[in-house]
PDB file of C-alpha atoms in Angstrom:
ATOM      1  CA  UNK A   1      59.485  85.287 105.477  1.00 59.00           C
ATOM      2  CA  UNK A   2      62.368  85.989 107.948  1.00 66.00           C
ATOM      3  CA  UNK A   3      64.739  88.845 107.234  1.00 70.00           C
ATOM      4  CA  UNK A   4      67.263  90.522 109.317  1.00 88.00           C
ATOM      5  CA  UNK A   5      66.552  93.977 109.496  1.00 82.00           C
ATOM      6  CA  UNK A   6      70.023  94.232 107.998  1.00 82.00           C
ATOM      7  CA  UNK A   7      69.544  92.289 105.159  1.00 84.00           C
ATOM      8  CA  UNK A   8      66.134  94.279 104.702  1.00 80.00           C
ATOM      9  CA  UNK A   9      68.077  97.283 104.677  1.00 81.00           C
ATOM     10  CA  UNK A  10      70.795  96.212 102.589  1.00 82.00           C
ATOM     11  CA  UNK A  11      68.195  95.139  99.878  1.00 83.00           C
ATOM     12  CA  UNK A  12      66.181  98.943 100.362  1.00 81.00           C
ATOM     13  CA  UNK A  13      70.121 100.386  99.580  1.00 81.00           C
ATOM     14  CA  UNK A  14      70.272  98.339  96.521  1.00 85.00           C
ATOM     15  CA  UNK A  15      66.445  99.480  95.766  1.00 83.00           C
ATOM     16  CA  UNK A  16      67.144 102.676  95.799  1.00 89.00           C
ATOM     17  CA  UNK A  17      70.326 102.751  93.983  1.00 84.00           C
ATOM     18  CA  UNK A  18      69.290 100.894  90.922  1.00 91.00           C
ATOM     19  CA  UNK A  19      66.123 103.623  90.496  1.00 96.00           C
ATOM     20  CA  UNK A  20      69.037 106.214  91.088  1.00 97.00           C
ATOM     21  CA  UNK A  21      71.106 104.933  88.525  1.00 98.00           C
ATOM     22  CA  UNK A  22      68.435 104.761  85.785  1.00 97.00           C
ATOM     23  CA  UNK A  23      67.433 108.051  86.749  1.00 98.00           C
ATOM     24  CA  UNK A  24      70.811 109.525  85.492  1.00 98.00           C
ATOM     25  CA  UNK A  25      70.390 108.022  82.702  1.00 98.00           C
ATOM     26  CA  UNK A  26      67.131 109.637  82.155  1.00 98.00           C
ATOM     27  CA  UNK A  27      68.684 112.411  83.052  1.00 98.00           C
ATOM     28  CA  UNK A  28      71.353 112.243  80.776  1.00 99.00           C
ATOM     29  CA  UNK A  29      69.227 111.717  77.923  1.00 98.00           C
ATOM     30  CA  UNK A  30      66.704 114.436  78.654  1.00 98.00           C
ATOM     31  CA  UNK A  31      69.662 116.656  78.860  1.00 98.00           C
ATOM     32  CA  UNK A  32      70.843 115.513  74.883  1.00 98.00           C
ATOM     33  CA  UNK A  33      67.373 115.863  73.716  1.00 98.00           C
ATOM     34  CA  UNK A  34      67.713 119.738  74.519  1.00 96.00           C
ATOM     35  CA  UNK A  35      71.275 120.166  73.314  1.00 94.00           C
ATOM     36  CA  UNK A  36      71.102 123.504  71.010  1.00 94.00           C
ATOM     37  CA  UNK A  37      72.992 127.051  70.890  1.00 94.00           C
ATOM     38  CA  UNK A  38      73.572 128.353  73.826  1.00 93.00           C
ATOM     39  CA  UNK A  39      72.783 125.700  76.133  1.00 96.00           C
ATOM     40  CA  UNK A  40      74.312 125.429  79.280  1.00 97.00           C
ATOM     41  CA  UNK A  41      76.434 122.257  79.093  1.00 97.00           C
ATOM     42  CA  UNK A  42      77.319 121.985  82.919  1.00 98.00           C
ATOM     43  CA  UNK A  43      74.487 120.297  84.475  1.00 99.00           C
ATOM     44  CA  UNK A  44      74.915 117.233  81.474  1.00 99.00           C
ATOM     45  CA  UNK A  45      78.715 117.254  82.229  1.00 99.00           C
ATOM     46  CA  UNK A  46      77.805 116.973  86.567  1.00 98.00           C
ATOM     47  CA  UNK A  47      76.651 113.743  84.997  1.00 99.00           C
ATOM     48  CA  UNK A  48      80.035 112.013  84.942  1.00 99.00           C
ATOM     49  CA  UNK A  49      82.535 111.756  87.557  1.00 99.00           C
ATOM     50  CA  UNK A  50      85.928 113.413  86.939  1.00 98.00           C
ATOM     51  CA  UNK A  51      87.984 110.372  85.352  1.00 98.00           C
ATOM     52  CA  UNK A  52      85.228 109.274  83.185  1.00 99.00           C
ATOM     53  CA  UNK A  53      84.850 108.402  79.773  1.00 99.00           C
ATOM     54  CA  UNK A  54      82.990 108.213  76.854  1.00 99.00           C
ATOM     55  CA  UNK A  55      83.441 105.886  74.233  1.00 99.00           C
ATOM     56  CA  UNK A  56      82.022 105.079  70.724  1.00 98.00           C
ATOM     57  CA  UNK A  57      82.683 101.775  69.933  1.00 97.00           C
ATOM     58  CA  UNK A  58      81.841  99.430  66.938  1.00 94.00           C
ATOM     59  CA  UNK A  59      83.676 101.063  63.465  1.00 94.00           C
ATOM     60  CA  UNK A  60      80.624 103.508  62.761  1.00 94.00           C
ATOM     61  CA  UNK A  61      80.595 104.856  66.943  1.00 96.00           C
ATOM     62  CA  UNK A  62      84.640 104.227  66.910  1.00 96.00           C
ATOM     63  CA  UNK A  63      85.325 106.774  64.091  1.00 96.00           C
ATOM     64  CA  UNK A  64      82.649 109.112  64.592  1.00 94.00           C
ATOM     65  CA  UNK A  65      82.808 109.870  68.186  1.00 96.00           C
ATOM     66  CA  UNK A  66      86.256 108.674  69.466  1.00 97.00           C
ATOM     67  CA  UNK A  67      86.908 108.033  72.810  1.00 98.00           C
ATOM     68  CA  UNK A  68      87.143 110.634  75.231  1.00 98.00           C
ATOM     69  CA  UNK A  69      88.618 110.274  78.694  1.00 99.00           C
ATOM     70  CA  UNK A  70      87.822 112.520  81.607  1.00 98.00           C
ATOM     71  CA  UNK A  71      85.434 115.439  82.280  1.00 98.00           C
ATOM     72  CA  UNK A  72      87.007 118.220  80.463  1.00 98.00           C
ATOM     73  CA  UNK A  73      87.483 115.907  76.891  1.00 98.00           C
ATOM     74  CA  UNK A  74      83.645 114.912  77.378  1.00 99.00           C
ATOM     75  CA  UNK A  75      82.364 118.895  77.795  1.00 98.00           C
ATOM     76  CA  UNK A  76      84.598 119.448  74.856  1.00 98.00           C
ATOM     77  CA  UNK A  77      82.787 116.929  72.673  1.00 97.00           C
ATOM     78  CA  UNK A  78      79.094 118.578  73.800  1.00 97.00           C
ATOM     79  CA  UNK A  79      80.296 122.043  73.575  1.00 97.00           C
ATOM     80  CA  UNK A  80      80.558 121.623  69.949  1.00 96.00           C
ATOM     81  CA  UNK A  81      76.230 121.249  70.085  1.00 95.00           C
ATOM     82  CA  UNK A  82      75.780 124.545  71.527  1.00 95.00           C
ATOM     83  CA  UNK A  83      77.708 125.993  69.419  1.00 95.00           C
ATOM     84  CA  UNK A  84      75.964 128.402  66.243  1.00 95.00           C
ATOM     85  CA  UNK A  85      75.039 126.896  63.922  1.00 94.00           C
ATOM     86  CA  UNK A  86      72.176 124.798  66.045  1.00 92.00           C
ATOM     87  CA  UNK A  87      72.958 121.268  65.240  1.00 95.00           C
ATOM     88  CA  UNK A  88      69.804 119.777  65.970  1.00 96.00           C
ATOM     89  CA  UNK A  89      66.555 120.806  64.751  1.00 95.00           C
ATOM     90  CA  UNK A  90      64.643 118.181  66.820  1.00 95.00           C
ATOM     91  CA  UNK A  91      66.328 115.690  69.297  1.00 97.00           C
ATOM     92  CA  UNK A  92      64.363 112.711  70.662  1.00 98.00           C
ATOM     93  CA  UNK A  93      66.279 109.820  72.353  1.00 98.00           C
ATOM     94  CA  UNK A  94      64.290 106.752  73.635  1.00 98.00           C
ATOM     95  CA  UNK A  95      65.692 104.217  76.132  1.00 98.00           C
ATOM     96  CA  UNK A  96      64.106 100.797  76.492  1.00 97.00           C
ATOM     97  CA  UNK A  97      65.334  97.630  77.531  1.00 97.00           C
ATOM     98  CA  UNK A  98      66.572  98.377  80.387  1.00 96.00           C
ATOM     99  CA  UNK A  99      69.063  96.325  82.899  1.00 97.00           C
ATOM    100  CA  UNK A 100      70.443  97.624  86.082  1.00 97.00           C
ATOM    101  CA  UNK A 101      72.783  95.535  88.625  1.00 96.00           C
ATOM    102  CA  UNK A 102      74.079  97.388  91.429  1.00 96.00           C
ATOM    103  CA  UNK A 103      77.096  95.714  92.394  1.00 95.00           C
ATOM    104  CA  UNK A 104      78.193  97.240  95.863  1.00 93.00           C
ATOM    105  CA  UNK A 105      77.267 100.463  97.456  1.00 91.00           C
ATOM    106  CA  UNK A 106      79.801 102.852  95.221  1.00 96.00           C
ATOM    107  CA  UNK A 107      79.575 100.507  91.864  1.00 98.00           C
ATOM    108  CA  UNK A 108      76.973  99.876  89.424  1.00 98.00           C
ATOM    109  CA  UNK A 109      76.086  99.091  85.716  1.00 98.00           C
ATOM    110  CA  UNK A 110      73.505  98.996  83.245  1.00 98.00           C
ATOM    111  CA  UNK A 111      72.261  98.431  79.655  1.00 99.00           C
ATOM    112  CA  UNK A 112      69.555  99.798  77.569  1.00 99.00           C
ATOM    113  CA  UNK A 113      69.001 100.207  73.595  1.00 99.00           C
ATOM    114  CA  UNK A 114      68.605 103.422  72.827  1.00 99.00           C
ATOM    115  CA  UNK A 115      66.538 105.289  70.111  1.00 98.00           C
ATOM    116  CA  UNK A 116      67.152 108.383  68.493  1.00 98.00           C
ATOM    117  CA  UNK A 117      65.077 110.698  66.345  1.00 97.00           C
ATOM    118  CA  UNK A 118      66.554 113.853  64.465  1.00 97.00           C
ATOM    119  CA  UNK A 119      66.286 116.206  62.631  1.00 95.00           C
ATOM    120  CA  UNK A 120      68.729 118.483  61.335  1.00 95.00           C
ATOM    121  CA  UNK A 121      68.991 122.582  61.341  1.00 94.00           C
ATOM    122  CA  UNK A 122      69.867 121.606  57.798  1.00 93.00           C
ATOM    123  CA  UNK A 123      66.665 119.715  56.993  1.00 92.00           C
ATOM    124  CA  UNK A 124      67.712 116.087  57.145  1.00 94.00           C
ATOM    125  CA  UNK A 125      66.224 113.926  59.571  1.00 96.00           C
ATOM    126  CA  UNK A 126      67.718 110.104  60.641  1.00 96.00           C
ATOM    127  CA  UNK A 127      66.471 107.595  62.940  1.00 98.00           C
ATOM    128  CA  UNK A 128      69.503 105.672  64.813  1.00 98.00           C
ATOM    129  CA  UNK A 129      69.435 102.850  67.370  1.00 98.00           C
ATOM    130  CA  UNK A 130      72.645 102.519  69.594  1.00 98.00           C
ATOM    131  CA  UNK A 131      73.148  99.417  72.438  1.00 99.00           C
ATOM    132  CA  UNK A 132      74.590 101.054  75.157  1.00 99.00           C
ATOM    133  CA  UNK A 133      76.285 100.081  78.310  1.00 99.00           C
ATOM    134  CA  UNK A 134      77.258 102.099  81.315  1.00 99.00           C
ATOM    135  CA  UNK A 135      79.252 102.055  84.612  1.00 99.00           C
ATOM    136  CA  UNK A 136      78.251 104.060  87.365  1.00 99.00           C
ATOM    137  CA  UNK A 137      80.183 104.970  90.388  1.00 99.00           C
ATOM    138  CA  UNK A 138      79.299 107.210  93.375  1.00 98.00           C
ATOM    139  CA  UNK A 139      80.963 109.867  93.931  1.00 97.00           C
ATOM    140  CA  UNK A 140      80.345 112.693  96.015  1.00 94.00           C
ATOM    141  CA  UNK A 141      77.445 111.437  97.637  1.00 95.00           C
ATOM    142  CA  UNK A 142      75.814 110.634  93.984  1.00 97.00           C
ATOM    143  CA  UNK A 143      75.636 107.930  91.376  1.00 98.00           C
ATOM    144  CA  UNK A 144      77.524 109.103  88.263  1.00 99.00           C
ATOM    145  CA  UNK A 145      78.745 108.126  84.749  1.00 99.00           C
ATOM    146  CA  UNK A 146      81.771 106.599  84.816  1.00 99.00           C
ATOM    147  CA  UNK A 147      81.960 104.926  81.308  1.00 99.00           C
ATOM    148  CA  UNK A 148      79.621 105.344  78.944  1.00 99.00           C
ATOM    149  CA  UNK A 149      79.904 103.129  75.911  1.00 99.00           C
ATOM    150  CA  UNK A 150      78.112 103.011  72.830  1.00 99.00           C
ATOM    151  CA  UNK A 151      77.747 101.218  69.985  1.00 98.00           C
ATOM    152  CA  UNK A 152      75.288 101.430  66.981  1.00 97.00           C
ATOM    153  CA  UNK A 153      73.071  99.248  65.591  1.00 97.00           C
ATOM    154  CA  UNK A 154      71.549 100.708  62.773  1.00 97.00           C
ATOM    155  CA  UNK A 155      71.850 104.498  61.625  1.00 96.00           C
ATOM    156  CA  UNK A 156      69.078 105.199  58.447  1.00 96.00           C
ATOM    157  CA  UNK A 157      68.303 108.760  57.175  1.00 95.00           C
ATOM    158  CA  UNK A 158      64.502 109.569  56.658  1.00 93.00           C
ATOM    159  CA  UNK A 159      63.602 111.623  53.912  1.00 88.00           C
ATOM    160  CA  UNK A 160      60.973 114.234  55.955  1.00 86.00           C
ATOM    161  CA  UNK A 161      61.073 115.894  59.026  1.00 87.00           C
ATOM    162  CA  UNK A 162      60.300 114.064  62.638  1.00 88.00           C
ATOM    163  CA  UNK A 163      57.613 116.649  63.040  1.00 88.00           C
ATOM    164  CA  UNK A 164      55.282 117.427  60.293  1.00 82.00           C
ATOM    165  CA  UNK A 165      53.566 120.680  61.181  1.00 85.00           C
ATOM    166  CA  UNK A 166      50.227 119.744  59.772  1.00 86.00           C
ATOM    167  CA  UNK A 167      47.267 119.103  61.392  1.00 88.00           C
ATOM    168  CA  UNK A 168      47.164 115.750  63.317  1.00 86.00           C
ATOM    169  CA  UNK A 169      44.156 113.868  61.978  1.00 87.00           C
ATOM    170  CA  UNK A 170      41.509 113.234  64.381  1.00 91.00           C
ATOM    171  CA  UNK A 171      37.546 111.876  63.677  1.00 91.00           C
ATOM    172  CA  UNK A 172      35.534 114.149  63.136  1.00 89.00           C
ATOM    173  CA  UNK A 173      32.825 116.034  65.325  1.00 83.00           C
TER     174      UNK A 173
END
């Protein structure tokens, strides 16, 4: 093989940008699995660049969670979790399938299907899987939400809690 150093570089850039841009989405998501009273909402909200949005799409996503444009809309939405009452009892998102194409130095975007285990402070428990697609732009030096769109594939209530506090079975000695 003959490569440029250029083009070697060029092709590092895009390297590293794509495991940057899945990393804010892990970010992200660790960030929603610890969503409860009191939380401190601005390192979650860093996430997005200053016109973003976030949209729920489909007519489930559509009418529950709206569309919200712009950094201060989006921390207004997740202020509502930290909020008393504790929403969440237990919060578990899962991302899999997972595409990334960085298009230039300051754009990107990505897919996954997403997950999600809770329970509720009020005892009820779902399991929901979402598709999800996401632009990313850089801004400030780092990759960043720009819009976040989701739409759900299946939302199913489960009739116990996610975590069962009795003893996990294991042979015995």
């Amino acid at each position: 093989m003959d490569f440029e150093m250029s083009e070697v570089v060029s092709r590092l850039i895009q390297l590293e940008s794509g495991r940057d841009v899945a990393e804010v989405m892990h970010r992200y998501m660790s960030l929603c699995d610890y969503l409860d009273e009191g939380v401190d909402i601005e390192p979650l909200i860093d996430l997005f660049t200053r016109d973003a949005i976030w949209e729920g799409r489909g007519k489930r996503y559509a009418a529950t969670f709206g569309r919200r444009e712009g950094r201060e809309a989006i921390r207004d939405m997740f202020v509502k979790y930290t909020l008393p009452p504790a929403h969440f009892a237990l919060n578990v998102h899962f991302l899999t399938s997972e595409k990334v194409n960085v298009q230039s130095e300051t754009e990107a975007e990505g897919t996954w299907v997403l997950l999600q285990t809770a329970t509720f402070t009020d005892g009820r428990s779902q399991l929901s899987s979402a598709l999800l697609n996401v632009r990313f732009r850089r801004e400030d030096g780092r990759w960043k939400i720009a819009h976040f769109c989701t739409t759900s594939r299946f939302n199913r209530p489960v009739q116990t809690p996610w975590d069962n506090p009795q003893p996990l079975p294991v042979p015995e000695e």
